[in-house]
Amino acid sequence: MYKIKDDAFKNFVFHSLFMKATQNHHFSYDVIISGAGPVGLFLACELALANCSVLILEKAENPHSPLKQLPFGIRGLTTPTIEALYRRGLLEELEVPKRLKKPHANVMQGPRHQAGHFAGIPFHEVDVDTSRWEYRLPGSTATHLIAELEELETVLARRAKSLGVTIKRGLAVTDFYQREDRVTVQSGDQSFQGKWLVGCDGGRSVVRKQGGFEFAGTEPEFTGYSIKVDIADPDKLRPGRNLTEAGMYFQSQPGYLLMQDFDGGAFHHSQEPVTLEHVQEVLRRISNTDVSISALQMATTWTDRARQTTTYRNGRVFLAGDAAHIHAPLGGQGLNLGLGDAMNLGWKLAATIRGKAPEGLLDSYEAERHPIGVQVLDWSRAQVALMRPDPSTRALRAVIRDLLDTRDGATYVAGRVWGIQTHYEIAGNHPLVGHSVPNIELEDGSRIGEQMRDGRGILLDFGSNLSLNLLASEYSDQVTYVTGRANDLFGISAVLIRPDGIIAWVSASEPDEQSIRQAAALWLAR
């Protein structure tokens, strides 16, 4: 939060800004979001789906960028993200995942098709034992897909606008001031009024910095480069991912390169311009060739700095996505982690705005998402550790490679990489509680995921139980009551599903009214 020692002066500043906001912008939004990337856009969609008024302020005037387009804009979507997009009817609007269904199809070792990687070490489809994921049904969505960042943003922006979200581009949040019941947001000389503010403005988040959030973590080990170049002698570079004694380079197609130079992030932090001469020197050193670059078309740098805010909320201000956590962009975990934040926060904040949130609901956002962020940052650090160019690391990579060639190793890593194992610690005596609901097929041929497009919770009753019907009627503005038989019941009779698709309660026999009412009271309010 912006802090001024003199309270009288502080109140004067706020009052002046509030009056200006009232005069220039009579409309007060339920939520103001800083950042129109995928996380901010998806959060806006979730809020607008619940009839909240949303304003997005985005620094960039132009949403298009070569770095968002293939091949640099390629992103891996994991299971929780795919399920979230499917449940909101957004997955079908993405064309790139339909074209690139098998991103590793050209990477083969005989008949062993690569299904993914950990720190560049591949694991293969034949080694992944999907039968161990007993609650994934044949009609479930894919475990992993390839998407393009620009297309994803375009689809989300189109949906947001159709739901009434206001997107203002070329307006960066520069400061904000919060009181007990509202937040005034500054963008240059303009002011906007909202009940809540969410920072989805990336790793250099202004909202995080101005909000006084502690950003704890570890410093980088390398400078990463994303470059597009013309190469005079392309045969000197190998395609694909290449770990060398000096670092790593990855060539997705001729002239499109990623590099990791283990300089402790020195060049990235120097903010020196990325010149042709510098790129050629780094590429020659890492590849151990005398390759010649004839033209530098595009270049950007990044690092593996890994940091996370110690809290995701300060009063009426929340953080989500890279504003709350940053790490090496290895495998696209950042996008998926951020979209998971948005899916978790959206319905909870909307319920609060509508006066339908039980006590502590907003606190559960941080309680559930912060541990997931810790796991992803550690997963990223572990991959960086396995990519260091030294003899000890090469020996460790050989051990990990052998493990990934086993059924147990490949299945475990696939479960982590694809997000199959992602869940929340929610009290309950059934193994499904806290996990994503399986895509159960009902007797009429519909699937449960298709019934979640309105963003409401679901009470799924396979036994047409009268007490459950009565309970659903009491929460009718928050929960849809669905009854009927299913093709695969998993030995359960009823399920309470949160708006984000997470199972909050399960009954394996005759439903116990006391337990379902306790679960409902934890997540819903009359």
Coordinates of C-alpha atoms in Angstrom, one line a residue:
M1 CA 0.0 0.0 0.0
Y2 CA 1.2 3.6 -0.7
K3 CA 2.4 4.9 2.6
I4 CA 2.6 8.5 3.8
K5 CA 3.7 9.2 7.3
D6 CA 1.5 12.2 7.8
D7 CA -2.0 10.8 8.1
A8 CA -3.7 14.2 7.5
F9 CA -1.8 14.7 4.3
K10 CA -2.5 11.1 3.3
N11 CA -6.2 11.6 3.8
F12 CA -6.1 14.9 1.9
V13 CA -4.3 13.2 -1.1
F14 CA -6.9 10.4 -1.1
H15 CA -9.8 12.8 -0.9
S16 CA -8.5 14.8 -3.8
L17 CA -8.0 11.7 -5.9
F18 CA -11.4 10.4 -4.9
M19 CA -13.2 13.6 -5.9
K20 CA -11.3 13.7 -9.2
A21 CA -12.3 10.0 -9.9
T22 CA -15.9 10.8 -9.0
Q23 CA -16.0 13.8 -11.3
N24 CA -14.2 12.2 -14.2
H25 CA -15.5 8.6 -13.9
H26 CA -18.9 8.4 -12.4
F27 CA -19.0 4.7 -12.8
S28 CA -17.5 2.6 -10.1
Y29 CA -16.4 -1.0 -11.1
D30 CA -16.7 -4.0 -8.9
V31 CA -13.2 -5.1 -9.9
I32 CA -10.3 -3.3 -11.6
I33 CA -7.7 -5.6 -13.1
S34 CA -4.2 -4.4 -14.0
G35 CA -3.0 -6.4 -17.0
A36 CA -4.7 -7.8 -20.1
G37 CA -2.6 -10.9 -20.4
P38 CA -4.2 -14.4 -20.3
V39 CA -4.5 -14.3 -16.5
G40 CA -6.1 -10.9 -16.3
L41 CA -8.5 -11.7 -19.2
F42 CA -9.5 -15.1 -17.8
L43 CA -10.1 -13.6 -14.4
A44 CA -12.2 -10.9 -16.0
C45 CA -14.3 -13.6 -17.8
E46 CA -14.9 -15.4 -14.5
L47 CA -16.0 -12.3 -12.7
A48 CA -18.2 -11.1 -15.6
L49 CA -19.8 -14.5 -15.9
A50 CA -21.1 -13.8 -12.3
N51 CA -22.4 -10.4 -13.4
C52 CA -19.6 -8.4 -11.9
S53 CA -18.6 -5.1 -13.6
V54 CA -14.9 -5.3 -14.6
L55 CA -12.4 -2.8 -15.9
I56 CA -9.0 -4.0 -17.3
L57 CA -6.2 -1.5 -17.6
E58 CA -3.4 -2.6 -19.9
K59 CA -0.1 -0.8 -20.4
A60 CA 0.5 -2.0 -24.0
E61 CA -1.5 -0.2 -26.7
N62 CA -1.0 -3.1 -29.2
P63 CA -1.9 -6.6 -28.0
H64 CA 0.1 -8.2 -30.8
S65 CA 3.8 -9.2 -30.6
P66 CA 6.0 -11.6 -32.5
L67 CA 7.0 -13.0 -29.0
K68 CA 3.4 -14.1 -28.6
Q69 CA 3.2 -15.8 -31.9
L70 CA 4.6 -19.2 -33.0
P71 CA 7.2 -20.4 -32.5
F72 CA 8.2 -18.1 -29.6
G73 CA 4.6 -17.8 -28.4
I74 CA 4.2 -21.6 -28.0
R75 CA 2.9 -22.6 -24.6
G76 CA 2.1 -26.0 -23.1
L77 CA -1.4 -26.3 -21.6
T78 CA -1.6 -28.7 -18.6
T79 CA -4.6 -30.7 -17.5
P80 CA -6.1 -28.2 -15.0
T81 CA -5.9 -25.4 -17.6
I82 CA -7.4 -27.6 -20.3
E83 CA -10.3 -28.6 -18.0
A84 CA -10.9 -25.0 -17.0
L85 CA -11.1 -23.8 -20.7
Y86 CA -13.3 -26.8 -21.6
R87 CA -15.7 -26.1 -18.7
R88 CA -16.2 -22.5 -19.9
G89 CA -16.6 -23.4 -23.6
L90 CA -13.3 -21.8 -24.5
L91 CA -11.2 -24.8 -25.5
E92 CA -13.2 -25.4 -28.7
E93 CA -12.4 -21.8 -29.9
L94 CA -8.6 -22.5 -29.9
E95 CA -7.3 -23.7 -33.3
V96 CA -3.6 -24.1 -32.6
P97 CA -4.1 -27.1 -30.2
K98 CA -6.1 -28.8 -32.9
R99 CA -3.2 -28.4 -35.4
L100 CA -0.4 -29.3 -33.0
K101 CA -1.9 -32.2 -31.1
K102 CA 1.5 -34.0 -30.8
P103 CA 4.2 -31.4 -30.4
H104 CA 6.9 -34.1 -29.9
A105 CA 5.8 -36.2 -32.8
N106 CA 9.0 -35.5 -34.7
V107 CA 11.2 -36.4 -31.7
M108 CA 11.5 -40.1 -31.6
Q109 CA 13.8 -42.9 -30.4
G110 CA 12.7 -45.7 -32.6
P111 CA 9.0 -46.4 -31.8
R112 CA 9.2 -44.5 -28.5
H113 CA 7.3 -41.2 -29.0
Q114 CA 8.3 -38.4 -26.7
A115 CA 5.4 -37.2 -24.5
G116 CA 7.2 -34.4 -22.7
H117 CA 10.4 -33.6 -20.8
F118 CA 11.9 -32.6 -17.5
A119 CA 14.9 -30.2 -17.8
G120 CA 15.1 -31.3 -21.4
I121 CA 15.3 -35.0 -20.5
P122 CA 12.5 -36.7 -22.5
F123 CA 9.9 -39.2 -21.2
H124 CA 7.9 -41.4 -23.6
E125 CA 4.3 -42.2 -24.1
V126 CA 4.9 -46.0 -23.9
D127 CA 6.3 -45.6 -20.3
V128 CA 3.4 -43.5 -18.9
D129 CA 0.9 -45.8 -17.0
T130 CA -2.3 -43.8 -17.3
S131 CA -4.2 -46.6 -15.5
R132 CA -2.8 -45.3 -12.2
W133 CA -5.0 -42.2 -12.6
E134 CA -8.1 -44.1 -11.8
Y135 CA -10.4 -41.1 -11.8
R136 CA -9.6 -40.0 -15.4
L137 CA -12.4 -41.2 -17.7
P138 CA -12.1 -42.1 -21.4
G139 CA -14.1 -38.9 -22.2
S140 CA -11.8 -36.7 -20.3
T141 CA -10.0 -33.8 -21.9
A142 CA -6.4 -34.2 -23.1
T143 CA -3.7 -34.3 -20.5
H144 CA -1.6 -31.8 -22.3
L145 CA -1.9 -29.5 -25.4
I146 CA 0.1 -26.9 -27.3
A147 CA -1.3 -23.4 -27.6
E148 CA -0.2 -20.1 -29.0
L149 CA -0.1 -17.2 -26.5
E150 CA -1.5 -14.6 -29.0
E151 CA -4.4 -16.8 -30.0
L152 CA -5.2 -17.6 -26.3
E153 CA -5.3 -13.9 -25.5
T154 CA -7.4 -13.1 -28.5
V155 CA -10.0 -15.8 -27.6
L156 CA -10.1 -14.6 -23.9
A157 CA -10.4 -10.9 -24.9
R158 CA -13.3 -11.7 -27.3
R159 CA -15.1 -13.6 -24.5
A160 CA -14.4 -10.9 -22.0
K161 CA -15.8 -8.2 -24.2
S162 CA -18.9 -10.3 -25.0
L163 CA -19.5 -10.5 -21.2
G164 CA -19.3 -6.7 -20.9
V165 CA -15.8 -6.3 -19.6
T166 CA -14.2 -2.9 -20.4
I167 CA -10.6 -3.1 -21.6
K168 CA -8.6 0.1 -21.8
R169 CA -5.3 -0.3 -23.6
G170 CA -2.4 2.1 -23.4
L171 CA -3.2 2.8 -19.7
A172 CA -0.8 1.4 -17.1
V173 CA -1.6 1.4 -13.4
T174 CA 0.9 3.8 -11.9
D175 CA -0.4 3.9 -8.3
F176 CA -3.5 3.1 -6.1
Y177 CA -5.0 4.1 -2.8
Q178 CA -7.3 1.9 -0.9
R179 CA -9.8 2.5 1.9
E180 CA -12.1 0.2 3.8
D181 CA -14.7 -0.1 1.0
R182 CA -13.0 0.9 -2.2
V183 CA -9.8 1.4 -4.2
T184 CA -8.8 4.4 -6.3
V185 CA -6.5 3.4 -9.1
Q186 CA -4.2 5.9 -10.9
S187 CA -3.1 5.7 -14.5
G188 CA -1.1 8.7 -15.2
D189 CA -3.4 11.7 -14.7
Q190 CA -6.5 9.5 -14.9
S191 CA -8.3 7.9 -11.9
F192 CA -10.6 4.9 -11.7
Q193 CA -12.8 3.7 -8.9
G194 CA -13.4 0.1 -7.9
K195 CA -14.3 -2.1 -5.0
W196 CA -11.3 -4.4 -5.5
L197 CA -8.0 -4.3 -7.4
V198 CA -6.2 -7.4 -8.8
G199 CA -2.7 -7.1 -10.1
C200 CA -2.2 -9.4 -13.1
D201 CA 0.5 -7.2 -14.5
G202 CA 3.4 -9.6 -14.7
G203 CA 6.8 -10.1 -13.2
R204 CA 7.5 -6.4 -12.9
S205 CA 4.1 -5.7 -11.3
V206 CA 3.4 -2.1 -10.3
V207 CA 0.5 -3.3 -8.2
R208 CA 2.9 -5.6 -6.2
K209 CA 5.5 -2.9 -5.8
Q210 CA 3.1 -0.2 -4.8
G211 CA 1.1 -2.6 -2.6
G212 CA 4.1 -3.3 -0.4
F213 CA 4.1 -7.1 -1.0
E214 CA 7.2 -9.0 0.0
F215 CA 8.7 -10.8 -3.0
A216 CA 11.0 -13.5 -1.6
G217 CA 13.0 -16.1 -3.5
T218 CA 16.3 -17.0 -5.3
E219 CA 18.5 -15.2 -7.7
P220 CA 19.1 -16.4 -11.3
E221 CA 21.8 -18.8 -12.6
F222 CA 21.5 -17.9 -16.3
T223 CA 20.6 -15.4 -18.9
G224 CA 18.1 -16.8 -21.3
Y225 CA 17.8 -15.5 -24.9
S226 CA 14.9 -15.8 -27.4
I227 CA 16.3 -14.8 -30.8
K228 CA 15.3 -14.8 -34.5
V229 CA 18.4 -14.7 -36.7
D230 CA 19.6 -15.3 -40.2
I231 CA 22.4 -17.9 -40.1
A232 CA 25.0 -18.0 -42.9
D233 CA 26.0 -21.6 -42.2
P234 CA 22.9 -23.3 -40.6
D235 CA 24.3 -26.8 -40.9
K236 CA 26.6 -26.1 -38.0
L237 CA 23.7 -26.1 -35.5
R238 CA 21.7 -29.1 -34.6
P239 CA 17.9 -29.0 -34.4
G240 CA 16.1 -29.5 -31.1
R241 CA 17.4 -29.1 -27.6
N242 CA 21.2 -29.3 -27.1
L243 CA 22.9 -29.3 -23.8
T244 CA 26.6 -28.5 -24.0
E245 CA 29.6 -28.0 -21.7
A246 CA 28.8 -24.2 -21.8
G247 CA 25.0 -24.1 -21.6
M248 CA 22.0 -25.0 -23.8
Y249 CA 20.6 -24.0 -27.2
F250 CA 17.3 -25.0 -28.6
Q251 CA 16.5 -24.6 -32.3
S252 CA 12.8 -25.1 -33.0
Q253 CA 13.2 -24.3 -36.7
P254 CA 16.1 -22.7 -38.6
G255 CA 16.9 -19.3 -37.2
Y256 CA 14.5 -19.5 -34.2
L257 CA 16.7 -20.1 -31.1
L258 CA 16.5 -20.2 -27.4
M259 CA 19.8 -20.1 -25.4
Q260 CA 20.8 -20.4 -21.7
D261 CA 24.1 -18.9 -20.7
F262 CA 25.0 -19.7 -17.1
D263 CA 26.3 -16.2 -16.3
G264 CA 24.3 -15.7 -13.1
G265 CA 21.9 -13.5 -15.0
A266 CA 24.6 -10.9 -15.4
F267 CA 23.8 -9.9 -19.0
H268 CA 20.1 -9.7 -18.5
H269 CA 20.5 -7.5 -15.4
S270 CA 23.1 -5.3 -17.2
Q271 CA 20.3 -4.0 -19.5
E272 CA 22.8 -3.7 -22.3
P273 CA 21.4 -3.9 -25.8
V274 CA 21.4 -7.3 -27.5
T275 CA 23.6 -6.9 -30.5
L276 CA 24.4 -9.3 -33.4
E277 CA 27.9 -9.5 -32.2
H278 CA 26.9 -10.4 -28.6
V279 CA 24.4 -13.0 -29.8
Q280 CA 27.0 -14.6 -32.1
E281 CA 29.6 -14.7 -29.3
V282 CA 27.2 -16.4 -26.9
L283 CA 25.9 -18.8 -29.6
R284 CA 29.5 -19.8 -30.7
R285 CA 30.6 -20.4 -27.1
I286 CA 27.5 -22.5 -26.1
S287 CA 27.4 -24.5 -29.4
N288 CA 31.2 -24.9 -29.6
T289 CA 31.1 -24.0 -33.3
D290 CA 32.2 -21.1 -35.4
V291 CA 28.6 -20.5 -36.7
S292 CA 28.1 -17.0 -38.3
I293 CA 25.0 -14.9 -37.9
S294 CA 24.3 -12.7 -40.9
A295 CA 21.3 -10.7 -39.4
L296 CA 19.6 -10.3 -36.1
Q297 CA 15.9 -10.0 -36.6
M298 CA 14.6 -10.1 -33.0
A299 CA 16.0 -10.7 -29.5
T300 CA 14.9 -10.6 -25.9
T301 CA 16.4 -11.9 -22.7
W302 CA 15.1 -13.4 -19.5
T303 CA 16.3 -15.3 -16.4
D304 CA 15.5 -18.1 -14.0
R305 CA 15.0 -15.8 -11.0
A306 CA 12.4 -17.5 -8.8
R307 CA 10.4 -15.4 -6.4
Q308 CA 7.0 -15.5 -4.8
T309 CA 5.0 -13.0 -2.7
T310 CA 4.6 -14.1 0.9
T311 CA 0.9 -13.2 0.7
Y312 CA -1.5 -12.9 -2.2
R313 CA -3.7 -10.2 -0.6
N314 CA -3.3 -6.8 1.0
G315 CA -6.7 -5.4 2.0
R316 CA -8.7 -5.0 -1.2
V317 CA -5.8 -5.8 -3.4
F318 CA -5.0 -9.2 -4.8
L319 CA -2.2 -10.6 -6.9
A320 CA -2.4 -13.4 -9.5
G321 CA -0.1 -14.9 -12.1
D322 CA 3.4 -13.6 -12.6
A323 CA 2.7 -10.6 -10.3
A324 CA 2.6 -13.1 -7.5
H325 CA 5.3 -15.6 -8.6
I326 CA 8.1 -15.7 -11.2
H327 CA 10.4 -18.5 -12.3
A328 CA 12.3 -19.9 -15.3
P329 CA 9.9 -20.3 -18.3
L330 CA 10.7 -24.0 -18.6
G331 CA 7.7 -26.0 -19.9
G332 CA 5.1 -23.2 -19.7
Q333 CA 4.3 -23.7 -16.0
G334 CA 3.9 -19.9 -15.4
L335 CA 0.9 -19.6 -17.8
N336 CA -0.8 -22.6 -16.3
L337 CA -0.1 -21.5 -12.7
G338 CA -1.5 -18.0 -13.4
L339 CA -4.7 -19.3 -15.1
G340 CA -5.2 -21.6 -12.1
D341 CA -4.9 -18.5 -9.8
A342 CA -7.6 -16.8 -11.9
M343 CA -10.0 -19.8 -11.9
N344 CA -9.6 -20.1 -8.1
L345 CA -10.0 -16.4 -7.3
G346 CA -12.7 -15.5 -9.8
W347 CA -15.7 -17.3 -8.3
K348 CA -14.6 -16.4 -4.7
L349 CA -14.3 -12.7 -5.4
A350 CA -17.6 -12.7 -7.3
A351 CA -19.4 -14.4 -4.4
T352 CA -18.0 -11.8 -2.1
I353 CA -19.2 -9.0 -4.3
R354 CA -22.7 -10.5 -4.5
G355 CA -22.8 -11.0 -0.7
K356 CA -22.8 -14.8 -1.1
A357 CA -19.4 -15.6 0.4
P358 CA -19.2 -17.4 3.8
E359 CA -16.6 -16.2 6.2
G360 CA -13.1 -17.0 5.2
L361 CA -13.8 -17.7 1.5
L362 CA -11.5 -15.0 0.2
D363 CA -8.7 -16.2 2.5
S364 CA -8.9 -19.7 0.9
Y365 CA -7.5 -18.2 -2.3
E366 CA -4.1 -17.7 -0.8
A367 CA -4.4 -20.8 1.3
E368 CA -5.0 -23.0 -1.8
R369 CA -2.9 -21.3 -4.4
H370 CA 0.2 -20.3 -2.5
P371 CA 1.3 -23.9 -1.9
I372 CA 0.8 -24.7 -5.5
G373 CA 3.1 -21.8 -6.4
V374 CA 5.7 -23.1 -4.0
Q375 CA 5.6 -26.5 -5.7
V376 CA 5.9 -25.0 -9.2
L377 CA 8.9 -22.8 -8.2
D378 CA 10.7 -25.7 -6.7
W379 CA 9.9 -27.8 -9.8
S380 CA 11.4 -25.0 -11.9
R381 CA 14.5 -24.7 -9.7
A382 CA 15.1 -28.5 -9.9
Q383 CA 15.1 -28.3 -13.7
V384 CA 17.6 -25.5 -13.7
A385 CA 19.8 -27.5 -11.4
L386 CA 19.8 -30.4 -13.9
M387 CA 20.8 -28.1 -16.7
R388 CA 24.0 -26.7 -15.2
P389 CA 27.0 -27.3 -17.5
D390 CA 29.3 -29.1 -15.1
P391 CA 30.5 -32.7 -14.6
S392 CA 28.5 -33.3 -11.4
T393 CA 25.3 -32.2 -13.1
R394 CA 25.9 -34.3 -16.2
A395 CA 26.3 -37.4 -13.9
L396 CA 23.0 -36.5 -12.1
R397 CA 21.3 -36.1 -15.5
A398 CA 22.3 -39.6 -16.4
V399 CA 20.7 -40.9 -13.3
I400 CA 17.5 -39.0 -13.9
R401 CA 17.4 -40.1 -17.6
D402 CA 17.5 -43.7 -16.4
L403 CA 14.7 -43.1 -14.0
L404 CA 12.6 -41.4 -16.8
D405 CA 13.1 -44.5 -18.9
T406 CA 11.2 -46.5 -16.3
R407 CA 7.4 -46.8 -15.9
D408 CA 7.4 -45.5 -12.4
G409 CA 9.6 -42.5 -13.2
A410 CA 7.8 -41.5 -16.4
T411 CA 4.4 -41.8 -14.8
Y412 CA 5.4 -39.7 -11.8
V413 CA 7.0 -37.0 -13.9
A414 CA 4.1 -36.9 -16.4
G415 CA 1.6 -36.6 -13.5
R416 CA 3.5 -33.6 -12.3
V417 CA 4.3 -32.0 -15.7
W418 CA 0.7 -32.4 -16.9
G419 CA -0.8 -31.3 -13.6
I420 CA -2.7 -34.5 -13.0
Q421 CA -1.7 -34.5 -9.4
T422 CA -2.7 -30.9 -8.7
H423 CA -5.2 -30.7 -5.9
Y424 CA -6.2 -28.8 -2.8
E425 CA -6.1 -29.9 0.8
I426 CA -9.8 -29.9 1.6
A427 CA -11.3 -31.8 4.6
G428 CA -13.1 -35.0 3.5
N429 CA -13.0 -38.7 3.8
H430 CA -13.0 -39.6 0.1
P431 CA -9.9 -39.5 -2.2
L432 CA -11.7 -37.3 -4.7
V433 CA -12.3 -34.4 -2.3
G434 CA -10.0 -31.5 -3.3
H435 CA -9.5 -32.9 -6.8
S436 CA -10.9 -31.8 -10.1
V437 CA -14.2 -33.5 -10.9
P438 CA -13.9 -36.3 -13.5
N439 CA -15.8 -35.6 -16.7
I440 CA -18.6 -37.9 -15.8
E441 CA -21.0 -38.9 -18.6
L442 CA -24.7 -38.8 -17.6
E443 CA -27.4 -41.1 -19.0
D444 CA -28.6 -38.4 -21.4
G445 CA -25.2 -38.4 -23.1
S446 CA -24.0 -35.0 -21.6
R447 CA -20.9 -34.6 -19.6
I448 CA -20.5 -32.8 -16.3
G449 CA -17.9 -30.5 -17.7
E450 CA -20.4 -29.2 -20.3
Q451 CA -22.8 -28.2 -17.5
M452 CA -20.3 -25.8 -15.9
R453 CA -20.3 -23.1 -18.6
D454 CA -22.4 -20.7 -16.5
G455 CA -19.8 -20.7 -13.7
R456 CA -22.1 -22.1 -11.0
G457 CA -21.5 -24.9 -8.6
I458 CA -23.1 -28.2 -9.1
L459 CA -24.8 -30.7 -6.7
L460 CA -24.7 -34.0 -8.6
D461 CA -27.1 -36.5 -7.2
F462 CA -27.1 -40.0 -8.7
G463 CA -29.9 -41.2 -6.4
S464 CA -32.5 -38.4 -6.6
N465 CA -32.3 -37.9 -2.9
L466 CA -35.0 -35.7 -1.5
S467 CA -32.7 -34.1 1.2
L468 CA -30.2 -33.1 -1.5
N469 CA -32.9 -31.7 -3.7
L470 CA -34.1 -29.5 -0.7
L471 CA -30.5 -28.4 0.0
A472 CA -30.0 -27.4 -3.6
S473 CA -33.2 -25.3 -3.6
E474 CA -31.8 -23.4 -0.5
Y475 CA -28.7 -22.5 -2.5
S476 CA -30.5 -22.2 -5.9
D477 CA -28.8 -19.0 -6.9
Q478 CA -25.3 -20.5 -6.5
V479 CA -25.7 -24.2 -7.2
T480 CA -27.3 -26.2 -10.1
Y481 CA -29.0 -29.5 -9.0
V482 CA -28.2 -32.3 -11.5
T483 CA -29.7 -35.7 -11.0
G484 CA -29.7 -38.9 -13.0
R485 CA -27.7 -42.0 -13.6
A486 CA -24.1 -42.1 -15.0
N487 CA -22.1 -44.6 -17.0
D488 CA -19.4 -44.7 -14.4
L489 CA -20.3 -43.8 -10.8
F490 CA -16.9 -44.7 -9.1
G491 CA -18.9 -46.2 -6.3
I492 CA -20.3 -42.8 -5.3
S493 CA -23.8 -41.5 -4.9
A494 CA -23.5 -37.7 -4.8
V495 CA -20.9 -34.9 -5.4
L496 CA -20.8 -31.2 -4.5
I497 CA -18.7 -29.4 -7.1
R498 CA -17.4 -25.9 -6.6
P499 CA -17.7 -23.4 -9.5
D500 CA -14.0 -24.0 -10.4
G501 CA -14.6 -27.7 -10.8
I502 CA -13.1 -28.8 -7.6
I503 CA -14.9 -31.5 -5.5
A504 CA -15.9 -30.1 -2.1
W505 CA -17.9 -33.1 -0.8
V506 CA -18.5 -36.8 -1.8
S507 CA -20.9 -39.4 -0.6
A508 CA -20.1 -43.0 -1.3
S509 CA -23.4 -44.3 0.1
E510 CA -26.7 -42.8 1.3
P511 CA -25.9 -39.1 1.7
D512 CA -25.4 -37.8 5.2
E513 CA -27.3 -34.6 5.5
Q514 CA -25.1 -33.1 8.2
S515 CA -21.9 -33.6 6.3
I516 CA -23.2 -32.1 3.1
R517 CA -24.6 -29.1 4.9
Q518 CA -21.3 -28.6 6.6
A519 CA -19.5 -28.7 3.3
A520 CA -22.1 -26.3 1.7
A521 CA -21.7 -23.8 4.5
L522 CA -17.9 -23.8 4.0
W523 CA -18.1 -22.8 0.4
L524 CA -21.6 -21.2 -0.1
A525 CA -23.7 -18.6 1.7
R526 CA -27.5 -18.1 1.6

